[in-house]
Structure formats: C-alpha cells, structure tokens
Amino acid sequence: MKDVTQLHEGWNLRYEDALLPAQVPGCVHSDLLAAGVIPDPFLGLDETEVAWVGRRSWSYVTALGHDSRHERSELVFDGLDTAAEILLDGASLGTTRNMHRVHRFDVTGRTGSLEVRFASAYDEADRVRALTGERPNVYPEPFQYIRKMACSFGWDWGPTVVTAGMWRPVRLEHWSTARLAEVRPLVTVDGTTGRVELHVRAARTASGAGRRLTLRATVAGAVAETSFEGEEAALRIEVAEPELWWPRGYGAQPLYGLDVELLDESGDPLDSWTRRIGFRSVTVDRSADEHGTGFTFVVNGVRIFARGVNWIPDDVLPSRVTPERYRTRLTQAAEANIDLVRVWGGGIYEDDAFYDVCDELGLMVWQDFLFACAAYPEEQPLRGEVEAEARDNVVRLMTHASLVLWNGNNENLWGFRDWDWETPLAGDSWGEGYYLGVLPRIVAESDPTRPYTAGSPWSGSWDHHPNDPRHGTHHSWEVWNRQDYAEYRADVPRFCAEFGWQAPPAFATLRRALPGEELAPDSPGMLHHQKAEDGNGKLNRGIERHFGLPEGDFDRWHYLAQVVQARAVSAGIEHWRSHWPVCAGTVVWQLNDCWPVSSWAAIDGDGRLKPLHHELRRVYADRLLSLVPTEDGPVLALDNQSGVTWRTSVTLRRADADGTVLKEATFELEAAARTVVRLVVPASLLPGTSSSKELLVADADGLRAVHVPVYDKEFAYPEPAYDVRVEPHGDGAAVDVVVTARTLVRDLLLQADRLAPAAAADRGLTTLLPGEEVRIAVTGWSGDDVTDVRRALFSVGAV
C-alpha cells in the first residue's frame, strides 16, 4: 500500500546569514512576521515597509531522509508560490512557475539537504513579459505574466503583499507497482437512478508496466470493479433512488462516500482514494426569449433565483486560512440566506475544505478560472501552464456537489471590447483563445456534467456586447462609480453577477488596524486602507446625496457610510428580485475582505459583520416584502422564493413624520412558490412625490418595508427619541438591548463593537414607529450601562 509522510516540520528560511524557523504550509511573510523581522503589513502604513520582501529571492531548507522499501519515492508539493527550483544536495530536481498546480519529483533512493529556492515573482514576471511582449492591464502590476494569485499584487480592495513559499502541504509518497494518478467521477442522475462513471489513470513503476490491476469502487453500498493492464480504466456504478443534493433552502444536502481502491493481481491494495459526492443535476438555461438571452441555474429540474456573493481570498496570506476559518466565513454566508458563492478569478482555487463546507451547507459554487482584469498572453511558457493548471483543478474540484459552474475569466472579454485594449494589442493574443478554446475543451473532456461560461460578464457570443444586461451575465459598476444607487432600478439584467457599494470596516477593526490614529475620513491610515480609485470621493458623494456630509464628525460619517452601503445593495436586489424570472440572480460584490480596508465587503477584514450582512439576510430571505420605486410610484412586491405558497395580510400605512397614521389599508395577498406578486399601491396611500413629511410603511408577517419619497436630508425627521434598557438574555450568554421608540426612528443601528471589541449584535438597521420596541441580542459584552449603549446607538436624523 502507498505510504505517505507529511513534511511539515524541520524547515528553515534563509534570511541574510541566519536560518529562521519556517512554517509549512506557510509563506515568507508569515515566517518573517513570526521572527520579528517585519512589521504587520495590515497595521497603519506598514504595508509599504514590507514591499521589499516580494522583490527578492528566498530559500527554504530541510533535511530529507527516508528508508522506504517501496520501488518509488516521490516528493509532492501541493502548492509552490511561485517560481521555484527544487534542489537535493545541490542537484536540481526541477523548476516550477505556477502557484495553482501540484508538482511531483522522483526522489527514489535519494536523501540529503533539500532546498526550495523561490525567485522574486517580479523577476519571473519580467522574464515572461520579455518573451511574450507587453499586454494591457487595469493595475500597474505584472500579474498576468505569472500564474500566481493576481491580488497578491494589490487590488482596489487589497494590499500589495507579494508572497513566496510552500503555501500548501508537502509530503513524500512511497509506492510500488502502481498508484492512482487521477480519479474523475462523473456523477449524474437519470430519473430515480444515480450514476457514477469513474475514469481513472494509473501511474506505474517499471516492474508494474503491463501487469493486470483491479479497480474497485464503492458508493452507497453499491460495488463495481474492473481489471486493466494499461494506464487507464473506467467503470460505472448505479445507485437506486439516491437522495438528491439540493442548494440550501430547496432541500437537504445528502453526501455519499465514494471509495476507490487499486489492487494488484493478488488482490492486495496498492492505493486508495476517498471523497464525498452528491447526486444532482445542474444546467444553466441560456435560452433566447422576448427579453433577450437568459441565464438561469436549474438544479434537479428546479429553476433558481441565485442569491449570491463574490468571494475573494480570505487573507492576502492564503496559507493562514484554516478549515475552521472557512467554516466560520461560509456559515456567515449561509446565515445571510446566501445560496451561491462565486470564487473570483483574481484569487485562488480554494482548499478542498472550502468546497467541503459548501457541500454541507448547500452553497452553490461558481468557480472562475484564474484570469482577471487583464490581457493574458497565450504563448509559451504560459499556455502550457494554463492548460496543466486547468486540468489539475477541474479534476480536483469536480467531486464536489456544490460546484455548479465553471467560468472562464473575470471581465476580460468586456475589457477587450471597452477598455481600449485593441489598439495597444495590435493583433497580439490576449486570452480569447483560453476562454473560447482551451478552457471549454478541458471542461468538456474532464467534467462534462457541469456548464461552462466563457466569462463574467458575457452575453453568450460576440453578437452582443459582452456586458449587455439583456443577455447572459452582467456587471453593474457605473452606479457605484458615477451615479446614485437609485439607478440600479434603470434596467433588469438577466443575471447580475457583480455590483456593490463600499463602506468602511467596523469601528473596532479600524481601532486595531490604525493604532493611535485620530480617525477621520481622510486621515493617513484611512486613506491608506482605501484602495479604490477615488474611493472616499465616491463614499462622500453617496452620503452627500442622501444625508449631507457630517463635517468633523467621524462617528456620524462612519455610520452613514454603512447605511448607504446597505441601502444601495438592497435597492438593487429588491428591484431585480421583483422582476424574477426575467432576472434570475444577483451576486453581490463582495462577501469578505483579505485585510482591514474600506471596501464593498459585508464582512470586514477582522471578520466583523457590517450592517450590509444583516441587510443581505433580509433581502435574500425566502420571503421578501419590498416597496420598489417606479416612475409611477412605489410598487408593493411580495417575492416568495420558498417552496410553499405565501398567504399573508399586508398592512399599508401612510404616516406623518411624527408617526401619525394618515391612511391605512390591509390587503390579503397570495404568492405561489417561487413567484412574485406585484401590487400597485392605491393613490390614497401614496405620499406626495415631493413630500418631506409623509412616508409609506408596509408590514406583513414581521417583515417591514419603508418608502420615503425624498432624500433623507430633505425629510422632516423628528429628533429621534427612544428609551433604552438592558436585560439578561434567556441563556445568560448574551444581554438584550431593548429600545422603545418615542418618535419615528429610522435605521437604528447598535454598533456593538463600540461596547467591546468582541461584542456583536444579532440585527442591523431597524426602523421603528412611535411606541414600537426592538430587542437586540448582544454577545461578547456583559455590561449593563445604558449610557454606554446610547453612545453605541445611531439613527438617521440624530444630531
């Protein structure tokens, strides 16, 4: 049987004339941090102090010893970041130039001093650029010339921290006769029968060549086997009436263990492989209709409005992301009623632990191939690396039931058309051959059970503009860049795969990341931790449109930026959801952050939830009540994405700013499963289109929607008045902050981290009418001082 030895211990990093202890998996930055050589690049302006690390070469060393009696011993690196040479006693075993591949070297009978030398990623990129020629890029960094995590070189939400190191596990594999080199299970459902079509490739030693081997597979109690003498074998297993895997909210997520064994002529095991699979079918309906060209996920025959978020690497040092951290972050996604996570193309193919959690939680995964925001050369040495990388990762990830889509790139087809690339390219390759040729061919050959799309955005062909909202997937960025968020309602994309609005991180996150700084929107640390072009200008214009800028009051500015972010995203989702099934999904940019930064994230770099996270929980719930503004006034929309009919009484109230109800009516409405009901609000209930004193409130089943016809700064909000008390929570693990309104209180927010850095509240923005009460559960704080609580409470209209 194959014997595996993990090589995690005994490594050292050469630095100057010293050897520093090294962690494997890890990277240069984490080792230098642990040794006290560099400051934390996440704090203050220290990102600039560590820039030198990415511009020099590094070496890791250890002693390699083994006394295996197997015929073959191989040194396996699951991830080398990035351009490396591997030497054993000074003799080269080989070189690598791809962070996203597994590399394997024959060390049979060899021991001694093992060294892994990493060249500067900048030097490697410069070498390749000299071979392929210059290509356009949205950032002044050379990430398209090296197969490395692009956002290592910085992004409009990330720092420039160019890593090097063994970022995934290293091991020795000892084996004889043969081993499993590749296992590809094609999992399908035909009626009530589940099928696993297993394709296997074996590697053999010289003595194992031509010998008869047996392949045996077991799943859900069904067993199949076959014998073969070459390198490849295939077999089929059928499972009667398996339980189907469903996205969260549509059913359960049953997973079945698939066990594969490779046996010799005597029936003795040589190698084994085990994964979990789920039985389900998935397609994307891209049919043409009267609205254009659709893009609708269909799982097990059910059409789905995808409630999605974009995912970036959760740390700019990705080796620090543990399985526990994946589970925490993805659980936070599920708690926000998210059912799809798009793994964005400027990051990494995540660890299997990421996809394992998605399998368990029912989070569909849209997986980008790793190309983003640049023209990519298609010549060698990149072309061969791209093909090998794609095959590696398609085979590795295709076992996961949660994986529902392969996507060729992020914004590069759009970039070619709109970002002035064609003239400087002058006919040079730019990636089209990857997205329309190499990648769909690899998916068709290796994983034909899943759909592929050439890019995001992509209209389906060059017959339409790549970012035409009427066709395929669409990215909506003009609104954030140049307009008011009300402009999200100007169109109905078939599938909005990117849109978003920025806000700063939580207050406690800023205090940790910017120690000693007097916080202001334009203070040095705040500006350094704002990477978007004119990011603060766009934040300020968004606040100014709706509230006016609070001069000299950082706390108020911070709160209002959070409010605008939550309102902007909810405005888009409410509008687009109300147009289901024409619009079949939204994917918010973005779920998470890789460091403490002002960004589009719903969860900040320290893992704290912004108000946007709570707002996503509301607008992504199965049942959504909304008042959607239109040219003819607000429309009441009941969006029911649950599997059962929603029958409810909706109360509509036209009220004065002081809370006096001027007109009230109740409507009995019914929305069938997976449908939307729209009701034109009767004229008698509508506030005047320019009224500064009246608002419309809708309530049903504990859900509330509010419509104010003018900007908040034009509305006659009363000075907010409310009573506050603190009570023990039922189980003693939290306290309840109870707020009772004495006036209209709009978008009340408890920033619990102002009570204690570890404190968290269970709800976000809340609007109360006079006499109403809200109970906010707070964990991580055991105080009872109402004065402290009042300092952490904010609302629209407060001075």
PDB file of N, CA and C in Angstrom, residues 107-187:
ATOM      1  N   VAL A 107      12.344  11.062  -6.087  1.00  0.00           N
ATOM      2  CA  VAL A 107      13.495  11.079  -5.173  1.00  0.00           C
ATOM      3  C   VAL A 107      13.801   9.657  -4.698  1.00  0.00           C
ATOM      4  N   THR A 108      13.518   8.689  -5.533  1.00  0.00           N
ATOM      5  CA  THR A 108      13.737   7.292  -5.158  1.00  0.00           C
ATOM      6  C   THR A 108      15.194   7.059  -4.770  1.00  0.00           C
ATOM      7  N   GLY A 109      15.384   6.561  -3.558  1.00  0.00           N
ATOM      8  CA  GLY A 109      16.723   6.229  -3.088  1.00  0.00           C
ATOM      9  C   GLY A 109      17.600   7.418  -2.779  1.00  0.00           C
ATOM     10  N   ARG A 110      17.043   8.599  -2.749  1.00  0.00           N
ATOM     11  CA  ARG A 110      17.855   9.802  -2.559  1.00  0.00           C
ATOM     12  C   ARG A 110      17.477  10.499  -1.251  1.00  0.00           C
ATOM     13  N   THR A 111      18.465  10.900  -0.521  1.00  0.00           N
ATOM     14  CA  THR A 111      18.294  11.685   0.698  1.00  0.00           C
ATOM     15  C   THR A 111      19.315  12.817   0.686  1.00  0.00           C
ATOM     16  N   GLY A 112      19.204  13.699   1.685  1.00  0.00           N
ATOM     17  CA  GLY A 112      20.192  14.774   1.782  1.00  0.00           C
ATOM     18  C   GLY A 112      19.544  16.091   2.101  1.00  0.00           C
ATOM     19  N   SER A 113      20.237  17.151   1.759  1.00  0.00           N
ATOM     20  CA  SER A 113      19.765  18.502   2.047  1.00  0.00           C
ATOM     21  C   SER A 113      18.817  18.945   0.941  1.00  0.00           C
ATOM     22  N   LEU A 114      17.587  19.238   1.341  1.00  0.00           N
ATOM     23  CA  LEU A 114      16.564  19.667   0.385  1.00  0.00           C
ATOM     24  C   LEU A 114      16.430  21.181   0.456  1.00  0.00           C
ATOM     25  N   GLU A 115      16.474  21.828  -0.686  1.00  0.00           N
ATOM     26  CA  GLU A 115      16.342  23.283  -0.753  1.00  0.00           C
ATOM     27  C   GLU A 115      15.297  23.642  -1.799  1.00  0.00           C
ATOM     28  N   VAL A 116      14.443  24.582  -1.440  1.00  0.00           N
ATOM     29  CA  VAL A 116      13.465  25.132  -2.385  1.00  0.00           C
ATOM     30  C   VAL A 116      13.774  26.614  -2.530  1.00  0.00           C
ATOM     31  N   ARG A 117      14.260  26.992  -3.711  1.00  0.00           N
ATOM     32  CA  ARG A 117      14.648  28.376  -3.983  1.00  0.00           C
ATOM     33  C   ARG A 117      13.539  29.078  -4.750  1.00  0.00           C
ATOM     34  N   PHE A 118      13.034  30.164  -4.180  1.00  0.00           N
ATOM     35  CA  PHE A 118      11.988  30.947  -4.824  1.00  0.00           C
ATOM     36  C   PHE A 118      12.578  32.221  -5.403  1.00  0.00           C
ATOM     37  N   ALA A 119      12.372  32.407  -6.693  1.00  0.00           N
ATOM     38  CA  ALA A 119      12.744  33.673  -7.322  1.00  0.00           C
ATOM     39  C   ALA A 119      11.690  34.718  -6.990  1.00  0.00           C
ATOM     40  N   SER A 120      12.072  35.982  -7.093  1.00  0.00           N
ATOM     41  CA  SER A 120      11.093  37.047  -6.951  1.00  0.00           C
ATOM     42  C   SER A 120      10.028  36.895  -8.027  1.00  0.00           C
ATOM     43  N   ALA A 121       8.757  37.008  -7.626  1.00  0.00           N
ATOM     44  CA  ALA A 121       7.671  36.934  -8.605  1.00  0.00           C
ATOM     45  C   ALA A 121       7.794  38.052  -9.631  1.00  0.00           C
ATOM     46  N   TYR A 122       8.318  39.191  -9.218  1.00  0.00           N
ATOM     47  CA  TYR A 122       8.520  40.283 -10.168  1.00  0.00           C
ATOM     48  C   TYR A 122       9.560  39.903 -11.221  1.00  0.00           C
ATOM     49  N   ASP A 123      10.640  39.259 -10.792  1.00  0.00           N
ATOM     50  CA  ASP A 123      11.676  38.859 -11.751  1.00  0.00           C
ATOM     51  C   ASP A 123      11.133  37.833 -12.743  1.00  0.00           C
ATOM     52  N   GLU A 124      10.343  36.871 -12.243  1.00  0.00           N
ATOM     53  CA  GLU A 124       9.765  35.877 -13.140  1.00  0.00           C
ATOM     54  C   GLU A 124       8.787  36.521 -14.109  1.00  0.00           C
ATOM     55  N   ALA A 125       7.962  37.436 -13.612  1.00  0.00           N
ATOM     56  CA  ALA A 125       7.015  38.114 -14.500  1.00  0.00           C
ATOM     57  C   ALA A 125       7.749  38.928 -15.563  1.00  0.00           C
ATOM     58  N   ASP A 126       8.817  39.599 -15.171  1.00  0.00           N
ATOM     59  CA  ASP A 126       9.602  40.374 -16.144  1.00  0.00           C
ATOM     60  C   ASP A 126      10.219  39.463 -17.200  1.00  0.00           C
ATOM     61  N   ARG A 127      10.673  38.298 -16.792  1.00  0.00           N
ATOM     62  CA  ARG A 127      11.273  37.339 -17.742  1.00  0.00           C
ATOM     63  C   ARG A 127      10.236  36.905 -18.772  1.00  0.00           C
ATOM     64  N   VAL A 128       9.026  36.594 -18.302  1.00  0.00           N
ATOM     65  CA  VAL A 128       7.987  36.146 -19.226  1.00  0.00           C
ATOM     66  C   VAL A 128       7.520  37.297 -20.112  1.00  0.00           C
ATOM     67  N   ARG A 129       7.390  38.476 -19.549  1.00  0.00           N
ATOM     68  CA  ARG A 129       6.970  39.625 -20.347  1.00  0.00           C
ATOM     69  C   ARG A 129       7.964  39.899 -21.477  1.00  0.00           C
ATOM     70  N   ALA A 130       9.245  39.708 -21.225  1.00  0.00           N
ATOM     71  CA  ALA A 130      10.247  39.902 -22.267  1.00  0.00           C
ATOM     72  C   ALA A 130      10.068  38.904 -23.406  1.00  0.00           C
ATOM     73  N   LEU A 131       9.531  37.714 -23.089  1.00  0.00           N
ATOM     74  CA  LEU A 131       9.308  36.697 -24.110  1.00  0.00           C
ATOM     75  C   LEU A 131       8.019  36.926 -24.885  1.00  0.00           C
ATOM     76  N   THR A 132       6.964  37.356 -24.193  1.00  0.00           N
ATOM     77  CA  THR A 132       5.639  37.431 -24.820  1.00  0.00           C
ATOM     78  C   THR A 132       5.280  38.817 -25.318  1.00  0.00           C
ATOM     79  N   GLY A 133       5.930  39.840 -24.788  1.00  0.00           N
ATOM     80  CA  GLY A 133       5.565  41.201 -25.114  1.00  0.00           C
ATOM     81  C   GLY A 133       4.561  41.762 -24.123  1.00  0.00           C
ATOM     82  N   GLU A 134       4.422  43.086 -24.143  1.00  0.00           N
ATOM     83  CA  GLU A 134       3.568  43.807 -23.195  1.00  0.00           C
ATOM     84  C   GLU A 134       2.093  43.582 -23.508  1.00  0.00           C
ATOM     85  N   ARG A 135       1.278  43.545 -22.446  1.00  0.00           N
ATOM     86  CA  ARG A 135      -0.166  43.431 -22.586  1.00  0.00           C
ATOM     87  C   ARG A 135      -0.839  44.453 -21.663  1.00  0.00           C
ATOM     88  N   PRO A 136      -2.019  44.970 -22.047  1.00  0.00           N
ATOM     89  CA  PRO A 136      -2.716  45.933 -21.180  1.00  0.00           C
ATOM     90  C   PRO A 136      -3.233  45.295 -19.900  1.00  0.00           C
ATOM     91  N   ASN A 137      -3.420  46.139 -18.892  1.00  0.00           N
ATOM     92  CA  ASN A 137      -3.741  45.673 -17.543  1.00  0.00           C
ATOM     93  C   ASN A 137      -4.397  46.843 -16.806  1.00  0.00           C
ATOM     94  N   VAL A 138      -5.375  46.548 -15.934  1.00  0.00           N
ATOM     95  CA  VAL A 138      -6.052  47.644 -15.225  1.00  0.00           C
ATOM     96  C   VAL A 138      -5.255  48.153 -14.040  1.00  0.00           C
ATOM     97  N   TYR A 139      -4.204  47.418 -13.610  1.00  0.00           N
ATOM     98  CA  TYR A 139      -3.374  47.843 -12.489  1.00  0.00           C
ATOM     99  C   TYR A 139      -1.909  47.853 -12.923  1.00  0.00           C
ATOM    100  N   PRO A 140      -1.088  48.691 -12.312  1.00  0.00           N
ATOM    101  CA  PRO A 140       0.322  48.784 -12.732  1.00  0.00           C
ATOM    102  C   PRO A 140       1.187  47.692 -12.118  1.00  0.00           C
ATOM    103  N   GLU A 141       0.744  46.459 -12.183  1.00  0.00           N
ATOM    104  CA  GLU A 141       1.485  45.328 -11.642  1.00  0.00           C
ATOM    105  C   GLU A 141       1.455  44.197 -12.665  1.00  0.00           C
ATOM    106  N   PRO A 142       2.471  43.326 -12.698  1.00  0.00           N
ATOM    107  CA  PRO A 142       2.621  42.365 -13.804  1.00  0.00           C
ATOM    108  C   PRO A 142       1.979  41.003 -13.560  1.00  0.00           C
ATOM    109  N   PHE A 143       0.785  40.976 -12.962  1.00  0.00           N
ATOM    110  CA  PHE A 143       0.238  39.685 -12.536  1.00  0.00           C
ATOM    111  C   PHE A 143      -0.151  38.770 -13.694  1.00  0.00           C
ATOM    112  N   GLN A 144      -0.385  39.315 -14.902  1.00  0.00           N
ATOM    113  CA  GLN A 144      -0.818  38.432 -15.990  1.00  0.00           C
ATOM    114  C   GLN A 144       0.328  37.663 -16.632  1.00  0.00           C
ATOM    115  N   TYR A 145       1.554  37.899 -16.169  1.00  0.00           N
ATOM    116  CA  TYR A 145       2.713  37.190 -16.737  1.00  0.00           C
ATOM    117  C   TYR A 145       3.199  36.051 -15.853  1.00  0.00           C
ATOM    118  N   ILE A 146       2.473  35.766 -14.785  1.00  0.00           N
ATOM    119  CA  ILE A 146       2.892  34.705 -13.871  1.00  0.00           C
ATOM    120  C   ILE A 146       1.641  34.054 -13.301  1.00  0.00           C
ATOM    121  N   ARG A 147       1.656  32.733 -13.218  1.00  0.00           N
ATOM    122  CA  ARG A 147       0.471  32.008 -12.736  1.00  0.00           C
ATOM    123  C   ARG A 147       0.497  31.988 -11.211  1.00  0.00           C
ATOM    124  N   LYS A 148       0.116  33.125 -10.678  1.00  0.00           N
ATOM    125  CA  LYS A 148       0.136  33.385  -9.246  1.00  0.00           C
ATOM    126  C   LYS A 148      -1.138  34.128  -8.880  1.00  0.00           C
ATOM    127  N   MET A 149      -1.545  34.054  -7.617  1.00  0.00           N
ATOM    128  CA  MET A 149      -2.710  34.801  -7.152  1.00  0.00           C
ATOM    129  C   MET A 149      -2.560  36.267  -7.549  1.00  0.00           C
ATOM    130  N   ALA A 150      -3.433  36.722  -8.468  1.00  0.00           N
ATOM    131  CA  ALA A 150      -3.265  38.061  -9.019  1.00  0.00           C
ATOM    132  C   ALA A 150      -3.341  39.134  -7.949  1.00  0.00           C
ATOM    133  N   CYS A 151      -4.239  38.961  -6.960  1.00  0.00           N
ATOM    134  CA  CYS A 151      -4.411  40.015  -5.965  1.00  0.00           C
ATOM    135  C   CYS A 151      -3.277  40.057  -4.954  1.00  0.00           C
ATOM    136  N   SER A 152      -2.282  39.156  -5.049  1.00  0.00           N
ATOM    137  CA  SER A 152      -1.036  39.354  -4.289  1.00  0.00           C
ATOM    138  C   SER A 152      -0.405  40.696  -4.633  1.00  0.00           C
ATOM    139  N   PHE A 153      -0.614  41.128  -5.886  1.00  0.00           N
ATOM    140  CA  PHE A 153      -0.006  42.361  -6.374  1.00  0.00           C
ATOM    141  C   PHE A 153      -0.865  43.582  -6.073  1.00  0.00           C
ATOM    142  N   GLY A 154      -1.879  43.420  -5.225  1.00  0.00           N
ATOM    143  CA  GLY A 154      -2.757  44.518  -4.878  1.00  0.00           C
ATOM    144  C   GLY A 154      -3.997  44.543  -5.753  1.00  0.00           C
ATOM    145  N   TRP A 155      -5.081  45.122  -5.220  1.00  0.00           N
ATOM    146  CA  TRP A 155      -6.327  45.292  -5.969  1.00  0.00           C
ATOM    147  C   TRP A 155      -7.028  46.516  -5.409  1.00  0.00           C
ATOM    148  N   ASP A 156      -8.221  46.804  -5.884  1.00  0.00           N
ATOM    149  CA  ASP A 156      -8.869  48.005  -5.360  1.00  0.00           C
ATOM    150  C   ASP A 156      -9.537  47.762  -4.011  1.00  0.00           C
ATOM    151  N   TRP A 157      -9.219  46.640  -3.379  1.00  0.00           N
ATOM    152  CA  TRP A 157      -9.621  46.353  -2.004  1.00  0.00           C
ATOM    153  C   TRP A 157      -8.507  45.645  -1.233  1.00  0.00           C
ATOM    154  N   GLY A 158      -7.347  45.426  -1.875  1.00  0.00           N
ATOM    155  CA  GLY A 158      -6.311  44.613  -1.244  1.00  0.00           C
ATOM    156  C   GLY A 158      -4.938  45.244  -1.277  1.00  0.00           C
ATOM    157  N   PRO A 159      -4.087  44.868  -0.331  1.00  0.00           N
ATOM    158  CA  PRO A 159      -2.730  45.407  -0.263  1.00  0.00           C
ATOM    159  C   PRO A 159      -1.802  44.694  -1.242  1.00  0.00           C
ATOM    160  N   THR A 160      -0.690  45.320  -1.551  1.00  0.00           N
ATOM    161  CA  THR A 160       0.342  44.684  -2.358  1.00  0.00           C
ATOM    162  C   THR A 160       1.285  43.947  -1.412  1.00  0.00           C
ATOM    163  N   VAL A 161       1.068  42.649  -1.302  1.00  0.00           N
ATOM    164  CA  VAL A 161       1.887  41.785  -0.436  1.00  0.00           C
ATOM    165  C   VAL A 161       2.233  40.560  -1.280  1.00  0.00           C
ATOM    166  N   VAL A 162       3.360  40.627  -1.974  1.00  0.00           N
ATOM    167  CA  VAL A 162       3.718  39.619  -2.977  1.00  0.00           C
ATOM    168  C   VAL A 162       4.449  38.484  -2.282  1.00  0.00           C
ATOM    169  N   THR A 163       3.741  37.395  -2.108  1.00  0.00           N
ATOM    170  CA  THR A 163       4.195  36.282  -1.281  1.00  0.00           C
ATOM    171  C   THR A 163       5.118  35.321  -2.038  1.00  0.00           C
ATOM    172  N   ALA A 164       5.774  34.462  -1.266  1.00  0.00           N
ATOM    173  CA  ALA A 164       6.544  33.339  -1.794  1.00  0.00           C
ATOM    174  C   ALA A 164       6.557  32.265  -0.709  1.00  0.00           C
ATOM    175  N   GLY A 165       6.600  31.003  -1.119  1.00  0.00           N
ATOM    176  CA  GLY A 165       6.695  29.944  -0.124  1.00  0.00           C
ATOM    177  C   GLY A 165       5.909  28.702  -0.505  1.00  0.00           C
ATOM    178  N   MET A 166       5.967  27.720   0.379  1.00  0.00           N
ATOM    179  CA  MET A 166       5.215  26.474   0.214  1.00  0.00           C
ATOM    180  C   MET A 166       3.867  26.658   0.897  1.00  0.00           C
ATOM    181  N   TRP A 167       2.899  27.128   0.136  1.00  0.00           N
ATOM    182  CA  TRP A 167       1.650  27.606   0.725  1.00  0.00           C
ATOM    183  C   TRP A 167       0.643  26.491   0.945  1.00  0.00           C
ATOM    184  N   ARG A 168       0.921  25.309   0.415  1.00  0.00           N
ATOM    185  CA  ARG A 168       0.101  24.133   0.655  1.00  0.00           C
ATOM    186  C   ARG A 168       1.009  22.975   1.071  1.00  0.00           C
ATOM    187  N   PRO A 169       0.424  21.857   1.534  1.00  0.00           N
ATOM    188  CA  PRO A 169       1.246  20.801   2.144  1.00  0.00           C
ATOM    189  C   PRO A 169       2.318  20.217   1.227  1.00  0.00           C
ATOM    190  N   VAL A 170       3.343  19.694   1.892  1.00  0.00           N
ATOM    191  CA  VAL A 170       4.444  18.994   1.237  1.00  0.00           C
ATOM    192  C   VAL A 170       4.507  17.591   1.834  1.00  0.00           C
ATOM    193  N   ARG A 171       4.773  16.595   0.988  1.00  0.00           N
ATOM    194  CA  ARG A 171       4.794  15.223   1.504  1.00  0.00           C
ATOM    195  C   ARG A 171       5.691  14.348   0.652  1.00  0.00           C
ATOM    196  N   LEU A 172       6.038  13.196   1.223  1.00  0.00           N
ATOM    197  CA  LEU A 172       6.694  12.112   0.493  1.00  0.00           C
ATOM    198  C   LEU A 172       5.685  10.999   0.274  1.00  0.00           C
ATOM    199  N   GLU A 173       5.618  10.502  -0.957  1.00  0.00           N
ATOM    200  CA  GLU A 173       4.788   9.343  -1.264  1.00  0.00           C
ATOM    201  C   GLU A 173       5.684   8.202  -1.715  1.00  0.00           C
ATOM    202  N   HIS A 174       5.554   7.065  -1.039  1.00  0.00           N
ATOM    203  CA  HIS A 174       6.314   5.862  -1.377  1.00  0.00           C
ATOM    204  C   HIS A 174       5.332   4.823  -1.907  1.00  0.00           C
ATOM    205  N   TRP A 175       5.631   4.236  -3.070  1.00  0.00           N
ATOM    206  CA  TRP A 175       4.690   3.277  -3.647  1.00  0.00           C
ATOM    207  C   TRP A 175       5.412   2.283  -4.560  1.00  0.00           C
ATOM    208  N   SER A 176       4.719   1.210  -4.806  1.00  0.00           N
ATOM    209  CA  SER A 176       5.246   0.145  -5.665  1.00  0.00           C
ATOM    210  C   SER A 176       4.179  -0.273  -6.663  1.00  0.00           C
ATOM    211  N   THR A 177       4.623  -0.790  -7.769  1.00  0.00           N
ATOM    212  CA  THR A 177       3.792  -1.326  -8.858  1.00  0.00           C
ATOM    213  C   THR A 177       2.979  -0.228  -9.537  1.00  0.00           C
ATOM    214  N   ALA A 178       2.039   0.401  -8.808  1.00  0.00           N
ATOM    215  CA  ALA A 178       1.197   1.425  -9.420  1.00  0.00           C
ATOM    216  C   ALA A 178       0.536   2.270  -8.343  1.00  0.00           C
ATOM    217  N   ARG A 179       0.113   3.454  -8.727  1.00  0.00           N
ATOM    218  CA  ARG A 179      -0.659   4.333  -7.854  1.00  0.00           C
ATOM    219  C   ARG A 179      -1.753   5.002  -8.670  1.00  0.00           C
ATOM    220  N   LEU A 180      -2.725   5.569  -7.977  1.00  0.00           N
ATOM    221  CA  LEU A 180      -3.788   6.328  -8.633  1.00  0.00           C
ATOM    222  C   LEU A 180      -3.278   7.726  -8.949  1.00  0.00           C
ATOM    223  N   ALA A 181      -3.125   8.017 -10.232  1.00  0.00           N
ATOM    224  CA  ALA A 181      -2.622   9.326 -10.640  1.00  0.00           C
ATOM    225  C   ALA A 181      -3.740  10.332 -10.858  1.00  0.00           C
ATOM    226  N   GLU A 182      -4.920   9.818 -11.247  1.00  0.00           N
ATOM    227  CA  GLU A 182      -6.053  10.710 -11.489  1.00  0.00           C
ATOM    228  C   GLU A 182      -7.336   9.926 -11.332  1.00  0.00           C
ATOM    229  N   VAL A 183      -8.295  10.510 -10.614  1.00  0.00           N
ATOM    230  CA  VAL A 183      -9.609   9.892 -10.437  1.00  0.00           C
ATOM    231  C   VAL A 183     -10.660  10.937 -10.789  1.00  0.00           C
ATOM    232  N   ARG A 184     -11.500  10.604 -11.785  1.00  0.00           N
ATOM    233  CA  ARG A 184     -12.538  11.538 -12.234  1.00  0.00           C
ATOM    234  C   ARG A 184     -13.906  10.864 -12.161  1.00  0.00           C
ATOM    235  N   PRO A 185     -14.696  11.171 -11.164  1.00  0.00           N
ATOM    236  CA  PRO A 185     -16.055  10.620 -11.106  1.00  0.00           C
ATOM    237  C   PRO A 185     -17.062  11.575 -11.764  1.00  0.00           C
ATOM    238  N   LEU A 186     -17.746  11.108 -12.781  1.00  0.00           N
ATOM    239  CA  LEU A 186     -18.816  11.880 -13.401  1.00  0.00           C
ATOM    240  C   LEU A 186     -20.125  11.433 -12.757  1.00  0.00           C
ATOM    241  N   VAL A 187     -20.710  12.304 -11.954  1.00  0.00           N
ATOM    242  CA  VAL A 187     -21.882  11.969 -11.162  1.00  0.00           C
ATOM    243  C   VAL A 187     -23.114  12.567 -11.834  1.00  0.00           C
TER     244      VAL A 187
END
